[in-house]
XYZ file of C-alpha atoms in Angstrom:
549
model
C 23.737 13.539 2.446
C 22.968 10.187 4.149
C 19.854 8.723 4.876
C 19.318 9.005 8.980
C 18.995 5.843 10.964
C 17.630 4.854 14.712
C 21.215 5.872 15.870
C 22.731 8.613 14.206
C 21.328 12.198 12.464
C 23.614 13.167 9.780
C 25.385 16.933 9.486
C 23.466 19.687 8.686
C 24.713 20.317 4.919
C 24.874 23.866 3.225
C 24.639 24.654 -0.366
C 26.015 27.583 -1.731
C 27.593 29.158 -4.679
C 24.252 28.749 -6.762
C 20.507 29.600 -6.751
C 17.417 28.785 -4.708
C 13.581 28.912 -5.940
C 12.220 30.319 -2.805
C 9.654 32.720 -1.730
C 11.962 33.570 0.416
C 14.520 35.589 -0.772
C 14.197 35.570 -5.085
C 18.216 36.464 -4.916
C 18.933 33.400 -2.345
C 22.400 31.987 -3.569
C 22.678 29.202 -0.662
C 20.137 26.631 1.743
C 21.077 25.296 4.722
C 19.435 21.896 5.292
C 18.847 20.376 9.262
C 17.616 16.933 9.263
C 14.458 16.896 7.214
C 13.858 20.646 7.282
C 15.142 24.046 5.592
C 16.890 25.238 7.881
C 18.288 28.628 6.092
C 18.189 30.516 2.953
C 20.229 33.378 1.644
C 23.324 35.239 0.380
C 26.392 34.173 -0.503
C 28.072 36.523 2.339
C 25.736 35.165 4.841
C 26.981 31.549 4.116
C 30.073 32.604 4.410
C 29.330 33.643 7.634
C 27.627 30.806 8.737
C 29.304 28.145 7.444
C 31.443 25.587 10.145
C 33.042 22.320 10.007
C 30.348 20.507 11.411
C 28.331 21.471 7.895
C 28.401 19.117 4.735
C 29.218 21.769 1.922
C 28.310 21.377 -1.368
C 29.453 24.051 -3.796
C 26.867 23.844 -6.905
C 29.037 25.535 -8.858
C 26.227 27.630 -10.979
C 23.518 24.953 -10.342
C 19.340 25.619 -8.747
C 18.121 24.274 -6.011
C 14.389 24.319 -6.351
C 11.199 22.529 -4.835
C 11.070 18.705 -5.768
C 8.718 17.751 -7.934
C 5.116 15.698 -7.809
C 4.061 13.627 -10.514
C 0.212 13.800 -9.925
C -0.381 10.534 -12.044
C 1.469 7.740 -12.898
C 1.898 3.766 -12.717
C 5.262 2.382 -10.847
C 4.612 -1.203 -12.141
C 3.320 -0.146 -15.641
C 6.267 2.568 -15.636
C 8.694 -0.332 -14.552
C 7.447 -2.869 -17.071
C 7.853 -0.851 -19.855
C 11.482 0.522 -19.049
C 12.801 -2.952 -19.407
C 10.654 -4.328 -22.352
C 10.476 -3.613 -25.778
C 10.549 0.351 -26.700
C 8.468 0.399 -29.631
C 7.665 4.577 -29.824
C 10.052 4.803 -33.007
C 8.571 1.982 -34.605
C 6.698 3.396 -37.824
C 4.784 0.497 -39.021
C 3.720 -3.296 -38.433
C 7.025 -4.763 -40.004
C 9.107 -3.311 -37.522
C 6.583 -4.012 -34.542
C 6.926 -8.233 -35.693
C 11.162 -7.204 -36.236
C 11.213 -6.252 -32.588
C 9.232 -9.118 -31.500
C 11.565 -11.432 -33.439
C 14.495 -10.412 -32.089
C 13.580 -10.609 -28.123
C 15.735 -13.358 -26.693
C 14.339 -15.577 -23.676
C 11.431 -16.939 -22.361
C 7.681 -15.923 -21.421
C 5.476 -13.571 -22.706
C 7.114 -10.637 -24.961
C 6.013 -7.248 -23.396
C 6.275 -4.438 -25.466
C 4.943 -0.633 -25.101
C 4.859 2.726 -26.876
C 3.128 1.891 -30.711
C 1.446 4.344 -32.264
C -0.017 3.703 -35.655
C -1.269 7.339 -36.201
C 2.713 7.905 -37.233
C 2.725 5.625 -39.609
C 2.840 5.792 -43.572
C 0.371 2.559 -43.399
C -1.550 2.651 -39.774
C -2.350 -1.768 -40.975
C -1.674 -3.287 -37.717
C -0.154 -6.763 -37.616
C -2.216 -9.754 -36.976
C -2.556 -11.822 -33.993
C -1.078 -14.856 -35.586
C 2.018 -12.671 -37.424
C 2.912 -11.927 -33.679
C 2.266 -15.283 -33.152
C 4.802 -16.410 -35.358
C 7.529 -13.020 -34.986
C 7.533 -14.752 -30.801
C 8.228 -18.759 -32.034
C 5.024 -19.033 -29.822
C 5.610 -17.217 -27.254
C 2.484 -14.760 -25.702
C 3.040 -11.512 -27.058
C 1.508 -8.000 -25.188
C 1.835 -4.911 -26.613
C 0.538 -1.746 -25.469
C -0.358 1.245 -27.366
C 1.662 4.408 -26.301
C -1.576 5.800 -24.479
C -2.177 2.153 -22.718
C -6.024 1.772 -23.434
C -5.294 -0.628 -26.404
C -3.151 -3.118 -27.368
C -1.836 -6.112 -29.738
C -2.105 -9.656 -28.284
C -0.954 -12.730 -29.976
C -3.391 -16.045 -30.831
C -1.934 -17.725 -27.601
C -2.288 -14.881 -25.475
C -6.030 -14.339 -26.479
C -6.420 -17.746 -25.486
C -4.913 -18.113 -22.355
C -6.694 -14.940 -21.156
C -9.638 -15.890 -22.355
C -10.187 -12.675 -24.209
C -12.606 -14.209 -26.509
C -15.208 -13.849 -24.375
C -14.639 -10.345 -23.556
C -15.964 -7.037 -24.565
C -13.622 -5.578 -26.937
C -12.622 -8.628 -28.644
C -13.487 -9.121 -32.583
C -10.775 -12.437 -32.923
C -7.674 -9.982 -34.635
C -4.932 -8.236 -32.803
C -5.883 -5.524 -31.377
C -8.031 -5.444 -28.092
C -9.759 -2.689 -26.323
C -12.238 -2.387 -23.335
C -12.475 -5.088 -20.953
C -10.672 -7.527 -23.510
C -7.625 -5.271 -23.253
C -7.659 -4.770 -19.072
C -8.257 -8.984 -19.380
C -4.930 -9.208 -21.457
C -3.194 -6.720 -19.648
C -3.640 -8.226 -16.102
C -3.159 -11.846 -18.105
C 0.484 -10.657 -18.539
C 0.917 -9.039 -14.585
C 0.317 -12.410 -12.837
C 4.258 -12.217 -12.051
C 5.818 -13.358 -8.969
C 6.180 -10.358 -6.022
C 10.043 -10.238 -6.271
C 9.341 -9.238 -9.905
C 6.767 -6.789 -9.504
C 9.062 -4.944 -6.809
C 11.796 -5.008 -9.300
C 9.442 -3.341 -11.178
C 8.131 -0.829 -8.952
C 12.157 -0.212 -7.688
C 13.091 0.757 -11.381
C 10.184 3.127 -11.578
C 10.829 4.577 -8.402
C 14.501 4.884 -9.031
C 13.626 7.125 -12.448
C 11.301 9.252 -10.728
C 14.191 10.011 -8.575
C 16.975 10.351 -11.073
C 14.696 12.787 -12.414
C 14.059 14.993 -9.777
C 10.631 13.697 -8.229
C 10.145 13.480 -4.866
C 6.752 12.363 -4.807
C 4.088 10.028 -7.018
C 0.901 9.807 -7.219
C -0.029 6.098 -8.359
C -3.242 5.513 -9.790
C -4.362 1.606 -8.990
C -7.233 -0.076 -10.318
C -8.946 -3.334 -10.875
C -8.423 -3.448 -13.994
C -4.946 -2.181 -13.755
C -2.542 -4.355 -11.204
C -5.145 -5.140 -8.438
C -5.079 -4.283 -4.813
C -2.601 -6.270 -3.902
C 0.173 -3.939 -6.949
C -1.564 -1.032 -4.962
C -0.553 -2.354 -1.898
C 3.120 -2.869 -2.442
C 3.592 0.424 -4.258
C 2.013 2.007 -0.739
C 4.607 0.211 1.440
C 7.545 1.741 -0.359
C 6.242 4.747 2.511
C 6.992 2.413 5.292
C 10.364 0.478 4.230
C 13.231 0.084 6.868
C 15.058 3.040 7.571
C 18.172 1.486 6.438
C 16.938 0.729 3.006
C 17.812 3.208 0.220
C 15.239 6.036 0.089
C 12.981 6.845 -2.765
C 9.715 9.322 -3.704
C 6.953 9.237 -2.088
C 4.092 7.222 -3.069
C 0.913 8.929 -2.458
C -1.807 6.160 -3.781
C -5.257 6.177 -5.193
C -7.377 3.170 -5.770
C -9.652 3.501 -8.456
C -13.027 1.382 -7.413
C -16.710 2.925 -7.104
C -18.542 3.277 -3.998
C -22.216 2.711 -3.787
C -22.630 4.108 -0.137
C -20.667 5.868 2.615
C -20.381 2.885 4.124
C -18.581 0.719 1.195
C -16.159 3.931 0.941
C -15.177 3.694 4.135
C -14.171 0.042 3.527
C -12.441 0.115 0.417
C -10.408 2.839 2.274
C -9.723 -0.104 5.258
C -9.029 -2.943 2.892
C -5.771 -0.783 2.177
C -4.826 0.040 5.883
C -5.893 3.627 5.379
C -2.654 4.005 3.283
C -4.524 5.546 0.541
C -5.101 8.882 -0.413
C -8.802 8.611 -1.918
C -11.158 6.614 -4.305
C -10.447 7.825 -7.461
C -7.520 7.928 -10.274
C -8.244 5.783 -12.942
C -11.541 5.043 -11.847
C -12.566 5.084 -15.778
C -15.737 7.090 -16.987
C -13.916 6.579 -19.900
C -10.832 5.637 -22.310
C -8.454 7.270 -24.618
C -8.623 9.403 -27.411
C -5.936 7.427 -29.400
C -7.639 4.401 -29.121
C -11.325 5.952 -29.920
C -12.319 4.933 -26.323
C -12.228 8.615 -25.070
C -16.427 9.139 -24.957
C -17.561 11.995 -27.350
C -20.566 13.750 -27.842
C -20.122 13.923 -31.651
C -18.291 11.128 -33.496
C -14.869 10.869 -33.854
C -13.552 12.984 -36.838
C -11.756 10.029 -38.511
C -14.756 7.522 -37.568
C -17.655 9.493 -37.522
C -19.438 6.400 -36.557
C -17.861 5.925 -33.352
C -18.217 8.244 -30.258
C -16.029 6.104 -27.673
C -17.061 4.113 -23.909
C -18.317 5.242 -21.004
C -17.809 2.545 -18.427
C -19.361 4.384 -15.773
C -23.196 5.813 -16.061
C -24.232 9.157 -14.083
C -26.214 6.966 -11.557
C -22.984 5.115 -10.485
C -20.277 8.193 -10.726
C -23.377 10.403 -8.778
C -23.294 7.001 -5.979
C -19.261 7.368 -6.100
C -19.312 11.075 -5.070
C -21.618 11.064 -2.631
C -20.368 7.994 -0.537
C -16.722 9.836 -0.648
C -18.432 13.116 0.726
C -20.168 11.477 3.236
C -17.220 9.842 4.317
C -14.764 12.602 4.010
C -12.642 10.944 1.308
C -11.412 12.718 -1.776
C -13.353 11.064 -5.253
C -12.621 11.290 -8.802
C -11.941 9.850 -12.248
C -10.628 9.180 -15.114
C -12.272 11.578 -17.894
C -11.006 12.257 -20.923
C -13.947 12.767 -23.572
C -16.647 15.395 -23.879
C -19.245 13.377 -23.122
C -17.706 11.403 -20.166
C -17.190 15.105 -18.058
C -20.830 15.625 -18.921
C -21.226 12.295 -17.210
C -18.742 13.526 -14.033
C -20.909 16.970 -14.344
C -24.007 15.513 -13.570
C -22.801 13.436 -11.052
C -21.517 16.149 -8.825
C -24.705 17.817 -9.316
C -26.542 15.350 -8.021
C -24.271 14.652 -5.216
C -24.565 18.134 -4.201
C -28.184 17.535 -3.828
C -27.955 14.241 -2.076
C -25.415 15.411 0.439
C -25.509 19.032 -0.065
C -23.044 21.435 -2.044
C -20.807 22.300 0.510
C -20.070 18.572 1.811
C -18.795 17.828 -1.898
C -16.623 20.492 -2.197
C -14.726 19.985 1.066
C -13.610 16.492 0.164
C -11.740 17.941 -2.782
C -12.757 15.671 -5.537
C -9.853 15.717 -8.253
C -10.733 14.793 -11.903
C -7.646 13.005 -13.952
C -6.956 14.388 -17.371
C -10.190 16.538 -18.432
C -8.918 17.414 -21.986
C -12.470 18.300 -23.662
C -14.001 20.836 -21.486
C -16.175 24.034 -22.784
C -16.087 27.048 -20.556
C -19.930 26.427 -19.173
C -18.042 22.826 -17.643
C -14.545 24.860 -16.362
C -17.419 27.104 -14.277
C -18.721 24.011 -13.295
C -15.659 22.315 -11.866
C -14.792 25.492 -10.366
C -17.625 25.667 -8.488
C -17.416 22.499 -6.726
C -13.768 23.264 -6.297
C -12.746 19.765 -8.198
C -8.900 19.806 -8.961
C -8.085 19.082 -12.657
C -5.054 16.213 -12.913
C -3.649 17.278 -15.833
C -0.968 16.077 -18.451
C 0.640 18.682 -20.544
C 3.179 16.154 -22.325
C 0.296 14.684 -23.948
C -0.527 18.404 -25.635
C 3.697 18.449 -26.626
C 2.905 14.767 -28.264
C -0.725 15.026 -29.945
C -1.881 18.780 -29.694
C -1.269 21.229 -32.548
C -1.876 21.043 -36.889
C -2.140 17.349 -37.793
C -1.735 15.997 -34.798
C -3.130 12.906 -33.253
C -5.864 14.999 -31.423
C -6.782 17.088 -34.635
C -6.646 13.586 -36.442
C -9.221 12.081 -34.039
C -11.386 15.165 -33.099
C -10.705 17.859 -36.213
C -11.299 21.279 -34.829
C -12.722 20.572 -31.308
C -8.230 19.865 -30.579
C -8.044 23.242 -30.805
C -9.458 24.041 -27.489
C -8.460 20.797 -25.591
C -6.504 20.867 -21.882
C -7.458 24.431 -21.449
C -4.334 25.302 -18.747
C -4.965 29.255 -18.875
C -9.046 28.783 -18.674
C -8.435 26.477 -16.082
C -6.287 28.771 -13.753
C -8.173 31.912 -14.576
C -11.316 30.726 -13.544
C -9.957 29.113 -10.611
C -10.028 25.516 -10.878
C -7.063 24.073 -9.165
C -4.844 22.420 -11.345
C -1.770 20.036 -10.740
C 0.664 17.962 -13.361
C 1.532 14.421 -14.119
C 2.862 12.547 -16.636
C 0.871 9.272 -16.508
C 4.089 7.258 -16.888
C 4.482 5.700 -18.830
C 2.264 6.946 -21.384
C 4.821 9.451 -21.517
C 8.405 9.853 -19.561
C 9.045 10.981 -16.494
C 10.745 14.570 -18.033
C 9.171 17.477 -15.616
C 11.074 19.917 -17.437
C 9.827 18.960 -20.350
C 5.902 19.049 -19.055
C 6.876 22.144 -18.080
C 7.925 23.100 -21.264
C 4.630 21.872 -22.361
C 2.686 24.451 -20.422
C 4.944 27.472 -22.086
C 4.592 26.069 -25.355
C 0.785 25.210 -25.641
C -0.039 24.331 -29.062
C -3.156 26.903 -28.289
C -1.512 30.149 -27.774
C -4.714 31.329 -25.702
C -3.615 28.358 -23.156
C -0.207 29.189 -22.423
C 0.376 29.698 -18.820
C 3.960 31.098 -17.464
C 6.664 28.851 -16.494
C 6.367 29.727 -12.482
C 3.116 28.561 -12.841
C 3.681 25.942 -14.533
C 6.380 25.023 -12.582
C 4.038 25.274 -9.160
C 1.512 22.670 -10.746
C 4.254 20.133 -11.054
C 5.086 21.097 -7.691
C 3.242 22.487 -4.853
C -0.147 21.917 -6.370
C 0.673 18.360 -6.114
C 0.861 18.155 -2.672
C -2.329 20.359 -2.298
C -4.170 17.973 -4.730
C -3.475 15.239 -2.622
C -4.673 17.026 0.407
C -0.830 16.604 2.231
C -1.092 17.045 5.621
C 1.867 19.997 5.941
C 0.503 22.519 4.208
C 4.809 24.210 3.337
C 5.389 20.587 1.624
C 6.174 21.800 -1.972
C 8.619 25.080 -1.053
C 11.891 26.339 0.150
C 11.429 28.731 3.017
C 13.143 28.222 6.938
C 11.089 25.269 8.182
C 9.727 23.846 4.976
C 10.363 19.884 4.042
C 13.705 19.976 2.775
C 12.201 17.973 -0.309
C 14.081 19.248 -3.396
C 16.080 18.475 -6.095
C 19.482 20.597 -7.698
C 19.621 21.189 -11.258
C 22.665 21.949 -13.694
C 21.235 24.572 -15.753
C 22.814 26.553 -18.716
C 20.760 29.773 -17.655
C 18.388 31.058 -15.598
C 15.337 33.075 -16.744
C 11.771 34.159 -16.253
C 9.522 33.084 -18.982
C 5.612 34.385 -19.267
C 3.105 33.123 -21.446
C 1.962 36.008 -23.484
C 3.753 35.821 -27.052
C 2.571 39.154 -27.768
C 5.292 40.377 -24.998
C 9.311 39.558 -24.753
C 8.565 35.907 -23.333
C 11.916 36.066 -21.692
C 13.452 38.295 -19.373
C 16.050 38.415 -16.320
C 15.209 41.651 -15.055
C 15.802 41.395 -11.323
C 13.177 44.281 -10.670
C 11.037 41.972 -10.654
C 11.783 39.922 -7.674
C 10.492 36.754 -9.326
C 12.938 33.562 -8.470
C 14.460 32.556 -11.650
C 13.403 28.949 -13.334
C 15.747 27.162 -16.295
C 15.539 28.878 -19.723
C 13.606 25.878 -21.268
C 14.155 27.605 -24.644
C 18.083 25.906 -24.928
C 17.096 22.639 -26.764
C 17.659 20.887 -23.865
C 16.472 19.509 -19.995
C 18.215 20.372 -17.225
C 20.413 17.603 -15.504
C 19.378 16.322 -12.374
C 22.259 16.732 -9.992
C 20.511 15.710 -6.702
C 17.354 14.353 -5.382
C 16.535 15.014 -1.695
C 12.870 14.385 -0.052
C 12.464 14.976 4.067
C 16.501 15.468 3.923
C 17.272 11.769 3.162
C 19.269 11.377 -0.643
C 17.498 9.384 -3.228
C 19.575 10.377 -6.272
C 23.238 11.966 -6.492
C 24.712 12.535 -9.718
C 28.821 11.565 -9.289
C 28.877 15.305 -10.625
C 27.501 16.947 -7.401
C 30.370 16.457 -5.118
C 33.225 16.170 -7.474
């Protein structure tokens, strides 16, 4: 399918011999794609029929077309960076963390990410001078698999400064505003580099069957100026190869209408709203996550909030008033009590009704009773939510029952969520973990808490549809195959094709046609689908050599 320039639109192309997710028809074997719009959907016998020589026809041989998906948070540069430095996710203790950094040829600072020293046999971290001397000297970064921590080597504390920052104590590992000081130490990289960075993110998403992303900037993460060149991958030259959409979020807090309205301007009005990682507060792997009990393996320590309800109530209201969608990042109990409040007292600074129609969206949200899913669902806040992170840390011994003993049990509540209303979309927050939708997906079905399993369609609609509706896209078919619809999608080779429900007290799969439910990827094979194709507004960003031999 080739991208269309100034001078040319390219042929109208026609799958067939396959099957299409639509609403449309649940038995649709074939799509006809015009430009950057569905065109068609149907039968076999009615492509047949319809089918000419001025058509593009690709037979997919067995394979799904279905809806594109929408990571609803993630990091291109911080993606980028850490899919050409040092994978260190397998590493099981601080021996092989100093082998790696040994053996990393070159110059400048060694950049590593993935650690996790809840896996380990001996969680002892290395020291700042071991890394010190595994690099010959070099400035060593490190970042812990959930990137709110990480190990920095003597040099590298110096350089940044970090001994002057909160979150310092003169070893290794640095947290807080020491660790956002070392990270952005390391990103001070010249703007060819960073693009190369944002390209090979971009180009991953797409080999994996995203069609958009939803980056969360920050301060304390790249800066405006990382923001801003991950928003002009919307407005490249037509002849340059396409990729996802980027649909951006700055994470800074507002103090007044007025100062939302210009952090909005400072960005060209290329952003989608003032939130993301706009921190309340950090991680649960590196204890920064705030609780309102301790933390089960450090009862002394309850986590950070970096935000206090005065200044996340300020936030809220200034994006009401101006008609901008607000949020944060929230992880711990105690931090959504913080969010909580604030929307309260929003709603009685600018009135109830006012907050709920900028559609507010809250990242993460994994320790939530049911009194706080009523109160999200009342203001109509969308939940950003990750269900890798359940497939990595949820269930017996896990990281989360490690860190919060019996309170995992009821953490990223998916089915409380959608029964009680609260909209809910899916990210990854790459690249914390990949960018695998299938596998998130997979997630959902498979909940560690058997109470919050939702079904595979609707799963599969949170890591599509409900992405574009969380970022309040302006075409309101964006996220579905039906005659005039984007023609934003990506084709799948699947081994079979099923319908998969939650409930593990009934058959959890079935391929009853009576149903008339469009079939999704048995997810139950051991194995992801293979992307084939990825298409967004018509123009190609991925092709497997597969699809068209």
């Amino acid at each position: 399918m080739p991208h269309p320039d100034s001078t040319s639109r390219p042929a109208p192309v026609l799958y067939r011999n396959g099957s299409v997710y639509t609403a449309a028809d649940p038995f649709a074997t074939a799509m006809l794609v015009d430009g950057d719009t569905v065109a068609w959907v149907g039968s076999e016998q009615a492509a047949t029929s319809i089918a000419d020589s001025s058509m593009e026809i690709i037979d997919l041989r067995g394979a799904l077309v279905a809806p594109g998906f929408v990571d609803s948070h993630m990091h291109l540069t911080e993606t980028g960076i850490a899919l050409e430095s040092l994978q260190l996710g397998s590493a099981t203790s601080a021996r092989a963390l100093l082998d790696a950094v040994a053996g990393v040829k070159g110059e400048g600072t060694v950049l590593g990410h993935g650690w996790d020293e809840t896996a380990w046999l001996d969680p002892t971290l290395p020291t700042a001078e071991e890394l010190e001397r595994a690099a010959g000297g070099r400035p060593v970064y490190l970042s812990r698999v959930d990137a709110h921590s990480a190990l920095v080597s003597t040099s590298l504390a110096e350089s940044a400064d970090l001994r002057s920052q909160d979150g310092f104590d003169g070893g290794a590992r640095v947290i807080r505003a020491a660790h956002a000081a070392a990270r952005l130490a390391t990103r001070q990289l010249p703007a060819e580099v960073l693009e190369r960075h944002q390209a090979r993110a971009l180009a991953e998403a797409a080999a994996n069957g995203y069609v958009a992303l939803a980056e969360m900037g920050a301060p304390h993460i790249g800066g405006a100026d990382d923001l801003r060149m991950a928003a002009a991958w919307n407005a490249q030259d037509a002849a340059a190869r396409p990729v996802p959409e980027v649909l951006p979020y700055w994470g800074e807090a507002a103090s007044s209408e007025e100062q939302a309205g210009a952090l909005v301007a400072q960005f060209g009005g290329a952003i989608r709203g003032l939130g993301g990682d706009l921190n309340i507060d950090g991680s649960l792997g590196s204890r920064t996550a705030a609780l309102r009990a301790g933390y089960h393996d450090a009862g002394q320590e309850r986590g950070a909030l970096y935000l206090d309800v005065d200044q996340a109530a300020a936030h809220l209201a200034a994006c009401s008033l101006a008609g901008i969608q607000g949020g944060f990042h929230v992880i711990g109990d105690a931090g959504l009590d913080v969010a909580l409040e604030a929307l309260d007292r929003a709603a009685k600074e600018v009135g109830a009704q006012r907050v709920r129609a900028a559609g507010h969206r809250f990242e993460h949200v994994e320790m939530v009773d049911a009194a706080a899913v009523g109160r999200l669902a009342s203001y109509s806040v969308t939940v950003s939510a990750q269900p890798a992170f359940d497939a990595a840390w949820g269930g017996p011994g896990g990281l989360y029952e490690r860190r919060v003993g019996e309170r995992s049990r009821s953490m990223n509540p998916f089915a409380t969520f959608y029964a009680a209303g609260v909209p809910v979309c899916f990210g990854s927050d790459s690249p914390v973990t990949p960018l695998r939708p299938w596998s998130s997906v997979r997630a959902c079905v498979e909940h560690h808490n058997q109470d919050e399993r939702i079904s595979a369609r609707a799963a599969f609609l949170g890591h599509t549809r409900a992405g574009w509706r969380a970022a309040r896209h302006a075409n309101p078919m964006a996220g579905q195959l039906v005659p005039g619809a984007p023609a934003s999608f990506a084709v799948w080779e699947v081994e079979e094709l099923m319908v998969q429900v939650a409930d593990g007290r009934v058959q959890s799969w079935s391929t009853d046609p009576r149903a008339r439910t469009p079939l999704l990827p048995a997810l139950d094979t051991g194995s992801d689908p293979v992307c084939l194709q990825t298409v967004k507004d018509g123009a190609e960003l991925f092709a497997s050599p597969a699809l068209r031999s």
